[in-house]
PDB file of C-alpha atoms in Angstrom:
ATOM      1  CA  MET A 842     -80.615 -81.031  23.722  1.00  0.00           C
ATOM      2  CA  LYS A 843     -79.717 -81.385  27.459  1.00  0.00           C
ATOM      3  CA  LYS A 844     -78.768 -77.880  29.427  1.00  0.00           C
ATOM      4  CA  LEU A 845     -75.255 -78.611  30.386  1.00  0.00           C
ATOM      5  CA  GLU A 846     -74.626 -80.843  27.383  1.00  0.00           C
ATOM      6  CA  ASN A 847     -70.492 -81.333  27.318  1.00  0.00           C
ATOM      7  CA  LYS A 848     -69.851 -78.537  30.105  1.00  0.00           C
ATOM      8  CA  VAL A 849     -67.084 -79.204  32.858  1.00  0.00           C
ATOM      9  CA  VAL A 850     -69.043 -78.502  36.197  1.00  0.00           C
ATOM     10  CA  PHE A 851     -67.270 -78.600  39.642  1.00  0.00           C
ATOM     11  CA  ILE A 852     -68.911 -78.731  42.680  1.00  0.00           C
ATOM     12  CA  THR A 853     -67.030 -78.764  46.483  1.00  0.00           C
ATOM     13  CA  GLY A 854     -69.123 -80.109  49.432  1.00  0.00           C
ATOM     14  CA  ALA A 855     -70.709 -82.557  46.989  1.00  0.00           C
ATOM     15  CA  ASN A 856     -70.871 -85.353  49.239  1.00  0.00           C
ATOM     16  CA  SER A 857     -74.041 -84.769  50.532  1.00  0.00           C
ATOM     17  CA  GLY A 858     -77.082 -82.208  50.895  1.00  0.00           C
ATOM     18  CA  ILE A 859     -77.223 -79.459  48.682  1.00  0.00           C
ATOM     19  CA  GLY A 860     -74.004 -80.345  46.685  1.00  0.00           C
ATOM     20  CA  LYS A 861     -74.833 -84.011  46.240  1.00  0.00           C
ATOM     21  CA  ALA A 862     -78.321 -82.920  44.754  1.00  0.00           C
ATOM     22  CA  SER A 863     -76.815 -80.427  42.234  1.00  0.00           C
ATOM     23  CA  ALA A 864     -74.164 -82.945  41.101  1.00  0.00           C
ATOM     24  CA  LEU A 865     -76.955 -85.349  40.261  1.00  0.00           C
ATOM     25  CA  GLU A 866     -79.212 -82.546  38.724  1.00  0.00           C
ATOM     26  CA  ALA A 867     -76.015 -81.346  36.687  1.00  0.00           C
ATOM     27  CA  ALA A 868     -75.015 -85.061  35.216  1.00  0.00           C
ATOM     28  CA  LYS A 869     -78.944 -85.694  34.207  1.00  0.00           C
ATOM     29  CA  GLU A 870     -78.558 -82.105  32.290  1.00  0.00           C
ATOM     30  CA  GLY A 871     -75.419 -83.683  30.480  1.00  0.00           C
ATOM     31  CA  ALA A 872     -72.572 -82.310  32.419  1.00  0.00           C
ATOM     32  CA  THR A 873     -69.166 -84.231  33.331  1.00  0.00           C
ATOM     33  CA  VAL A 874     -69.399 -83.493  37.367  1.00  0.00           C
ATOM     34  CA  VAL A 875     -66.472 -83.196  39.796  1.00  0.00           C
ATOM     35  CA  VAL A 876     -67.166 -83.862  43.082  1.00  0.00           C
ATOM     36  CA  ALA A 877     -65.014 -81.996  45.204  1.00  0.00           C
ATOM     37  CA  ASP A 878     -65.075 -83.037  48.984  1.00  0.00           C
ATOM     38  CA  LEU A 879     -63.560 -84.525  52.137  1.00  0.00           C
ATOM     39  CA  PRO A 880     -62.646 -88.064  51.353  1.00  0.00           C
ATOM     40  CA  SER A 881     -65.518 -90.127  53.222  1.00  0.00           C
ATOM     41  CA  ALA A 882     -68.007 -93.218  52.698  1.00  0.00           C
ATOM     42  CA  ASN A 883     -70.579 -90.218  51.276  1.00  0.00           C
ATOM     43  CA  HIS A 884     -68.453 -89.599  48.349  1.00  0.00           C
ATOM     44  CA  GLU A 885     -68.284 -93.250  47.426  1.00  0.00           C
ATOM     45  CA  ALA A 886     -71.991 -92.913  47.396  1.00  0.00           C
ATOM     46  CA  THR A 887     -72.167 -89.973  45.310  1.00  0.00           C
ATOM     47  CA  MET A 888     -69.429 -91.298  42.862  1.00  0.00           C
ATOM     48  CA  ASN A 889     -72.009 -94.504  42.540  1.00  0.00           C
ATOM     49  CA  GLU A 890     -74.966 -92.430  41.929  1.00  0.00           C
ATOM     50  CA  LEU A 891     -73.237 -90.636  39.663  1.00  0.00           C
ATOM     51  CA  LYS A 892     -72.052 -93.345  37.478  1.00  0.00           C
ATOM     52  CA  ALA A 893     -75.605 -95.143  37.434  1.00  0.00           C
ATOM     53  CA  LEU A 894     -76.866 -91.745  35.456  1.00  0.00           C
ATOM     54  CA  GLY A 895     -73.854 -92.200  32.652  1.00  0.00           C
ATOM     55  CA  GLY A 896     -71.822 -89.747  31.803  1.00  0.00           C
ATOM     56  CA  LYS A 897     -68.430 -88.505  33.327  1.00  0.00           C
ATOM     57  CA  SER A 898     -67.624 -87.770  37.002  1.00  0.00           C
ATOM     58  CA  LEU A 899     -64.416 -87.919  39.349  1.00  0.00           C
ATOM     59  CA  PHE A 900     -64.001 -87.487  42.813  1.00  0.00           C
ATOM     60  CA  VAL A 901     -61.079 -84.814  43.647  1.00  0.00           C
ATOM     61  CA  PRO A 902     -60.130 -84.409  47.818  1.00  0.00           C
ATOM     62  CA  ILE A 903     -60.410 -80.500  48.975  1.00  0.00           C
ATOM     63  CA  ASP A 904     -60.100 -78.467  51.851  1.00  0.00           C
ATOM     64  CA  VAL A 905     -61.588 -75.186  50.884  1.00  0.00           C
ATOM     65  CA  SER A 906     -59.990 -73.826  54.026  1.00  0.00           C
ATOM     66  CA  ASP A 907     -56.292 -74.734  52.641  1.00  0.00           C
ATOM     67  CA  VAL A 908     -55.501 -72.703  49.431  1.00  0.00           C
ATOM     68  CA  GLU A 909     -52.813 -75.818  48.156  1.00  0.00           C
ATOM     69  CA  SER A 910     -55.880 -78.045  48.212  1.00  0.00           C
ATOM     70  CA  VAL A 911     -57.897 -75.921  46.339  1.00  0.00           C
ATOM     71  CA  LYS A 912     -55.289 -75.524  43.808  1.00  0.00           C
ATOM     72  CA  ALA A 913     -54.631 -79.007  43.500  1.00  0.00           C
ATOM     73  CA  ALA A 914     -58.285 -79.968  43.012  1.00  0.00           C
ATOM     74  CA  ILE A 915     -58.863 -77.427  40.068  1.00  0.00           C
ATOM     75  CA  ASP A 916     -55.719 -77.909  38.732  1.00  0.00           C
ATOM     76  CA  THR A 917     -56.604 -82.076  38.633  1.00  0.00           C
ATOM     77  CA  THR A 918     -59.856 -81.220  37.304  1.00  0.00           C
ATOM     78  CA  VAL A 919     -58.328 -79.310  34.339  1.00  0.00           C
ATOM     79  CA  LYS A 920     -55.718 -82.047  33.594  1.00  0.00           C
ATOM     80  CA  THR A 921     -58.209 -84.779  33.452  1.00  0.00           C
ATOM     81  CA  PHE A 922     -61.108 -83.060  31.415  1.00  0.00           C
ATOM     82  CA  GLY A 923     -59.071 -80.119  29.766  1.00  0.00           C
ATOM     83  CA  ARG A 924     -61.129 -76.973  30.761  1.00  0.00           C
ATOM     84  CA  LEU A 925     -63.565 -75.958  33.494  1.00  0.00           C
ATOM     85  CA  ASP A 926     -66.675 -74.867  33.000  1.00  0.00           C
ATOM     86  CA  ILE A 927     -68.768 -74.042  35.406  1.00  0.00           C
ATOM     87  CA  ALA A 928     -68.583 -73.908  39.239  1.00  0.00           C
ATOM     88  CA  LEU A 929     -70.889 -74.211  42.274  1.00  0.00           C
ATOM     89  CA  ASN A 930     -69.157 -72.833  45.614  1.00  0.00           C
ATOM     90  CA  ASN A 931     -70.989 -74.592  47.647  1.00  0.00           C
ATOM     91  CA  ALA A 932     -68.549 -76.146  50.889  1.00  0.00           C
ATOM     92  CA  GLY A 933     -69.362 -74.479  54.054  1.00  0.00           C
ATOM     93  CA  ILE A 934     -70.227 -74.995  57.759  1.00  0.00           C
ATOM     94  CA  GLY A 935     -72.655 -73.743  60.344  1.00  0.00           C
ATOM     95  CA  ALA A 936     -71.928 -71.883  63.553  1.00  0.00           C
ATOM     96  CA  PRO A 937     -73.038 -72.580  67.366  1.00  0.00           C
ATOM     97  CA  TYR A 938     -75.033 -69.837  69.169  1.00  0.00           C
ATOM     98  CA  SER A 939     -73.243 -67.303  70.926  1.00  0.00           C
ATOM     99  CA  GLY A 940     -72.893 -63.820  71.500  1.00  0.00           C
ATOM    100  CA  ILE A 941     -70.352 -61.672  69.733  1.00  0.00           C
ATOM    101  CA  HIS A 942     -69.117 -60.211  73.382  1.00  0.00           C
ATOM    102  CA  ASP A 943     -68.250 -63.730  74.706  1.00  0.00           C
ATOM    103  CA  MET A 944     -67.644 -65.727  71.312  1.00  0.00           C
ATOM    104  CA  ASP A 945     -64.561 -68.101  70.986  1.00  0.00           C
ATOM    105  CA  GLU A 946     -62.122 -66.232  68.580  1.00  0.00           C
ATOM    106  CA  LYS A 947     -61.280 -70.043  66.871  1.00  0.00           C
ATOM    107  CA  VAL A 948     -64.917 -70.281  66.065  1.00  0.00           C
ATOM    108  CA  TRP A 949     -65.170 -67.030  64.293  1.00  0.00           C
ATOM    109  CA  LYS A 950     -61.807 -67.768  62.677  1.00  0.00           C
ATOM    110  CA  LYS A 951     -63.274 -71.628  61.632  1.00  0.00           C
ATOM    111  CA  ILE A 952     -66.313 -70.230  60.134  1.00  0.00           C
ATOM    112  CA  ILE A 953     -64.468 -67.526  58.290  1.00  0.00           C
ATOM    113  CA  ASP A 954     -61.856 -69.527  56.615  1.00  0.00           C
ATOM    114  CA  ILE A 955     -64.439 -71.914  55.320  1.00  0.00           C
ATOM    115  CA  ASN A 956     -67.562 -70.261  54.778  1.00  0.00           C
ATOM    116  CA  LEU A 957     -65.387 -67.054  53.295  1.00  0.00           C
ATOM    117  CA  THR A 958     -61.803 -67.728  52.405  1.00  0.00           C
ATOM    118  CA  GLY A 959     -62.564 -70.831  51.161  1.00  0.00           C
ATOM    119  CA  GLN A 960     -64.673 -69.619  48.581  1.00  0.00           C
ATOM    120  CA  PHE A 961     -61.954 -66.845  47.915  1.00  0.00           C
ATOM    121  CA  TYR A 962     -59.451 -69.782  47.237  1.00  0.00           C
ATOM    122  CA  CYS A 963     -61.830 -71.534  44.966  1.00  0.00           C
ATOM    123  CA  VAL A 964     -62.758 -68.470  42.868  1.00  0.00           C
ATOM    124  CA  LYS A 965     -59.354 -67.205  42.528  1.00  0.00           C
ATOM    125  CA  TYR A 966     -58.170 -70.556  40.663  1.00  0.00           C
ATOM    126  CA  GLU A 967     -61.403 -70.988  38.987  1.00  0.00           C
ATOM    127  CA  LEU A 968     -60.888 -67.642  37.194  1.00  0.00           C
ATOM    128  CA  GLN A 969     -57.609 -68.124  36.296  1.00  0.00           C
ATOM    129  CA  GLN A 970     -58.912 -71.049  34.182  1.00  0.00           C
ATOM    130  CA  PHE A 971     -61.996 -69.281  32.953  1.00  0.00           C
ATOM    131  CA  LEU A 972     -59.597 -66.478  32.139  1.00  0.00           C
ATOM    132  CA  LYS A 973     -57.431 -68.748  30.010  1.00  0.00           C
ATOM    133  CA  GLN A 974     -60.211 -70.330  28.237  1.00  0.00           C
ATOM    134  CA  GLY A 975     -62.427 -67.187  27.385  1.00  0.00           C
ATOM    135  CA  GLY A 976     -65.486 -67.605  29.943  1.00  0.00           C
ATOM    136  CA  GLY A 977     -66.841 -69.690  32.584  1.00  0.00           C
ATOM    137  CA  VAL A 978     -69.465 -69.391  34.831  1.00  0.00           C
ATOM    138  CA  ILE A 979     -69.567 -69.390  39.237  1.00  0.00           C
ATOM    139  CA  VAL A 980     -72.063 -70.120  41.144  1.00  0.00           C
ATOM    140  CA  ASN A 981     -71.782 -69.116  44.990  1.00  0.00           C
ATOM    141  CA  LEU A 982     -73.754 -70.804  47.449  1.00  0.00           C
ATOM    142  CA  ALA A 983     -74.498 -68.315  50.326  1.00  0.00           C
ATOM    143  CA  SER A 984     -77.801 -68.121  52.159  1.00  0.00           C
ATOM    144  CA  LEU A 985     -80.492 -65.863  53.514  1.00  0.00           C
ATOM    145  CA  ALA A 986     -78.197 -65.191  56.368  1.00  0.00           C
ATOM    146  CA  GLY A 987     -76.257 -63.161  53.676  1.00  0.00           C
ATOM    147  CA  LEU A 988     -79.149 -60.857  53.251  1.00  0.00           C
ATOM    148  CA  LEU A 989     -80.393 -60.450  56.996  1.00  0.00           C
ATOM    149  CA  ALA A 990     -79.096 -61.051  60.905  1.00  0.00           C
ATOM    150  CA  GLU A 991     -80.047 -63.544  63.344  1.00  0.00           C
ATOM    151  CA  PRO A 992     -79.289 -62.939  66.831  1.00  0.00           C
ATOM    152  CA  GLY A 993     -76.089 -65.420  67.947  1.00  0.00           C
ATOM    153  CA  LEU A 994     -75.052 -66.319  64.751  1.00  0.00           C
ATOM    154  CA  ALA A 995     -72.489 -63.368  63.855  1.00  0.00           C
ATOM    155  CA  PRO A 996     -70.168 -65.585  62.289  1.00  0.00           C
ATOM    156  CA  TYR A 997     -71.960 -67.278  60.021  1.00  0.00           C
ATOM    157  CA  THR A 998     -73.812 -64.079  59.032  1.00  0.00           C
ATOM    158  CA  ALA A 999     -70.639 -61.990  58.173  1.00  0.00           C
ATOM    159  CA  SER A1000     -69.321 -64.849  56.445  1.00  0.00           C
ATOM    160  CA  LYS A1001     -72.854 -65.176  53.932  1.00  0.00           C
ATOM    161  CA  HIS A1002     -72.799 -61.187  53.579  1.00  0.00           C
ATOM    162  CA  GLY A1003     -69.255 -61.481  52.771  1.00  0.00           C
ATOM    163  CA  VAL A1004     -70.053 -64.324  49.947  1.00  0.00           C
ATOM    164  CA  LEU A1005     -72.500 -61.880  48.327  1.00  0.00           C
ATOM    165  CA  GLY A1006     -69.726 -59.170  48.230  1.00  0.00           C
ATOM    166  CA  LEU A1007     -67.200 -61.454  46.637  1.00  0.00           C
ATOM    167  CA  THR A1008     -70.043 -62.689  43.987  1.00  0.00           C
ATOM    168  CA  LYS A1009     -71.181 -59.079  43.024  1.00  0.00           C
ATOM    169  CA  ASN A1010     -67.002 -58.176  43.024  1.00  0.00           C
ATOM    170  CA  ILE A1011     -66.835 -61.043  40.511  1.00  0.00           C
ATOM    171  CA  ALA A1012     -69.589 -59.986  38.270  1.00  0.00           C
ATOM    172  CA  VAL A1013     -68.618 -56.421  37.825  1.00  0.00           C
ATOM    173  CA  GLN A1014     -64.818 -57.126  37.502  1.00  0.00           C
ATOM    174  CA  TYR A1015     -65.289 -60.125  35.127  1.00  0.00           C
ATOM    175  CA  GLY A1016     -68.432 -59.731  33.449  1.00  0.00           C
ATOM    176  CA  GLY A1017     -66.834 -58.393  30.383  1.00  0.00           C
ATOM    177  CA  GLN A1018     -64.830 -61.285  29.684  1.00  0.00           C
ATOM    178  CA  ASN A1019     -67.355 -63.707  29.284  1.00  0.00           C
ATOM    179  CA  ILE A1020     -67.422 -64.902  33.045  1.00  0.00           C
ATOM    180  CA  ARG A1021     -70.875 -64.736  35.089  1.00  0.00           C
ATOM    181  CA  ALA A1022     -71.196 -65.028  38.800  1.00  0.00           C
ATOM    182  CA  ASN A1023     -74.388 -65.440  40.655  1.00  0.00           C
ATOM    183  CA  ALA A1024     -75.203 -66.507  44.071  1.00  0.00           C
ATOM    184  CA  ILE A1025     -77.959 -68.672  45.630  1.00  0.00           C
ATOM    185  CA  CYS A1026     -79.215 -67.633  49.464  1.00  0.00           C
ATOM    186  CA  PRO A1027     -81.383 -70.663  50.835  1.00  0.00           C
ATOM    187  CA  TYR A1028     -83.313 -70.671  53.898  1.00  0.00           C
ATOM    188  CA  TYR A1029     -83.238 -74.012  55.994  1.00  0.00           C
ATOM    189  CA  ILE A1030     -82.820 -76.775  53.780  1.00  0.00           C
ATOM    190  CA  GLU A1031     -83.702 -80.574  54.791  1.00  0.00           C
ATOM    191  CA  THR A1032     -79.831 -81.582  54.845  1.00  0.00           C
ATOM    192  CA  PRO A1033     -78.114 -84.036  57.171  1.00  0.00           C
ATOM    193  CA  LEU A1034     -76.935 -80.772  58.995  1.00  0.00           C
ATOM    194  CA  LEU A1035     -80.315 -80.044  60.468  1.00  0.00           C
ATOM    195  CA  ASN A1036     -80.269 -84.210  61.714  1.00  0.00           C
ATOM    196  CA  ASP A1037     -78.991 -83.323  65.109  1.00  0.00           C
ATOM    197  CA  LEU A1038     -81.395 -80.676  65.768  1.00  0.00           C
ATOM    198  CA  GLN A1039     -84.335 -80.539  68.459  1.00  0.00           C
ATOM    199  CA  ALA A1040     -87.826 -81.078  66.440  1.00  0.00           C
ATOM    200  CA  ASN A1041     -89.113 -77.978  67.997  1.00  0.00           C
ATOM    201  CA  VAL A1042     -86.529 -75.852  66.635  1.00  0.00           C
ATOM    202  CA  LYS A1043     -87.261 -77.119  63.050  1.00  0.00           C
ATOM    203  CA  GLU A1044     -91.186 -76.430  64.394  1.00  0.00           C
ATOM    204  CA  GLN A1045     -90.247 -73.134  64.748  1.00  0.00           C
ATOM    205  CA  TRP A1046     -88.350 -73.010  61.354  1.00  0.00           C
ATOM    206  CA  ILE A1047     -91.367 -74.245  59.833  1.00  0.00           C
ATOM    207  CA  GLU A1048     -93.990 -71.698  61.490  1.00  0.00           C
ATOM    208  CA  ARG A1049     -91.982 -68.682  60.655  1.00  0.00           C
ATOM    209  CA  THR A1050     -92.049 -69.773  56.864  1.00  0.00           C
ATOM    210  CA  PRO A1051     -95.274 -68.376  54.797  1.00  0.00           C
ATOM    211  CA  ILE A1052     -95.188 -72.039  52.564  1.00  0.00           C
ATOM    212  CA  LYS A1053     -94.693 -73.651  55.958  1.00  0.00           C
ATOM    213  CA  ARG A1054     -92.195 -76.488  55.241  1.00  0.00           C
ATOM    214  CA  LEU A1055     -88.536 -76.250  54.826  1.00  0.00           C
ATOM    215  CA  GLY A1056     -86.725 -76.034  51.729  1.00  0.00           C
ATOM    216  CA  ARG A1057     -85.151 -79.596  49.701  1.00  0.00           C
ATOM    217  CA  PRO A1058     -81.861 -79.817  48.411  1.00  0.00           C
ATOM    218  CA  GLU A1059     -83.403 -80.615  44.866  1.00  0.00           C
ATOM    219  CA  GLU A1060     -84.885 -77.040  44.941  1.00  0.00           C
ATOM    220  CA  VAL A1061     -81.755 -75.404  45.547  1.00  0.00           C
ATOM    221  CA  ALA A1062     -80.265 -77.672  42.845  1.00  0.00           C
ATOM    222  CA  LYS A1063     -82.588 -76.451  40.154  1.00  0.00           C
ATOM    223  CA  ALA A1064     -81.913 -73.051  41.083  1.00  0.00           C
ATOM    224  CA  PHE A1065     -78.190 -74.095  40.350  1.00  0.00           C
ATOM    225  CA  ILE A1066     -79.176 -75.518  37.086  1.00  0.00           C
ATOM    226  CA  PHE A1067     -80.614 -72.352  35.863  1.00  0.00           C
ATOM    227  CA  PHE A1068     -77.793 -70.118  36.682  1.00  0.00           C
ATOM    228  CA  ALA A1069     -75.210 -72.549  35.169  1.00  0.00           C
ATOM    229  CA  SER A1070     -76.906 -72.834  31.815  1.00  0.00           C
ATOM    230  CA  GLU A1071     -78.006 -70.415  29.280  1.00  0.00           C
ATOM    231  CA  ASP A1072     -81.468 -69.763  30.648  1.00  0.00           C
ATOM    232  CA  SER A1073     -79.846 -67.231  32.754  1.00  0.00           C
ATOM    233  CA  SER A1074     -77.605 -65.840  29.979  1.00  0.00           C
ATOM    234  CA  TYR A1075     -78.062 -62.275  30.915  1.00  0.00           C
ATOM    235  CA  CYS A1076     -78.141 -62.961  34.823  1.00  0.00           C
ATOM    236  CA  ASN A1077     -74.707 -61.373  36.466  1.00  0.00           C
ATOM    237  CA  GLY A1078     -74.426 -60.571  39.873  1.00  0.00           C
ATOM    238  CA  SER A1079     -77.868 -61.765  40.666  1.00  0.00           C
ATOM    239  CA  ILE A1080     -78.730 -63.030  44.295  1.00  0.00           C
ATOM    240  CA  LEU A1081     -81.461 -65.719  44.864  1.00  0.00           C
ATOM    241  CA  ALA A1082     -83.657 -65.997  47.947  1.00  0.00           C
ATOM    242  CA  LEU A1083     -84.738 -69.516  48.212  1.00  0.00           C
ATOM    243  CA  ASP A1084     -86.706 -68.759  51.402  1.00  0.00           C
ATOM    244  CA  GLY A1085     -90.367 -69.716  51.145  1.00  0.00           C
ATOM    245  CA  GLY A1086     -91.375 -66.415  51.452  1.00  0.00           C
ATOM    246  CA  ILE A1087     -89.217 -65.168  54.759  1.00  0.00           C
ATOM    247  CA  LEU A1088     -88.337 -62.031  53.114  1.00  0.00           C
ATOM    248  CA  ALA A1089     -91.516 -61.056  52.074  1.00  0.00           C
ATOM    249  CA  GLY A1090     -92.738 -61.032  55.670  1.00  0.00           C
TER     250      GLY A1090
END
């Protein structure tokens, strides 16, 4: 039997990168997959790939910084499939390098609104459904920036530290109600977000990594499947670093 057979999986930021890889991996494991993201040409390509794998899938538009949009996306999921079993809260944005002393307040607010408050909106309505149906699984996509700090990335670092705190709080508050919450903290992953980087910046990141390469979206997707499935049935509040050995150095 496949690991996510008959499960309804809701994934934000699923048009590309880690979210798309996770959606495809979930479909391969037998899940019904809900792709939640901003409408774009990317979502059509993702949906076509999911259809080619067979099984059920659905696209729902979402802006995670808008609470009503989040509520509507989860409501649509439940109305369509009757339940929600697993959520990957993956949507997020990066940050421009800036010192705290001269940072634009609008930059701070945008990053916190999407990366942290957006995850709060998602888990709020996911938890409401899980409590109604007797359980569920939450996987929050954080970052290695949730475990350490890098100069010039204060809002991103703060948002990802916040995601880990939120994950731990869900774990201790709702674990007794058959709800598990865990988080994944990737280092730099080869996604479209990195396409505009100068080659020397990528080279510096690779050089810092003990295994001398960046991560792949599919590797993060495999970690998601682990947390989403019964393979991790005793994991709750766990934080998994996918960093190629950065934290060990």
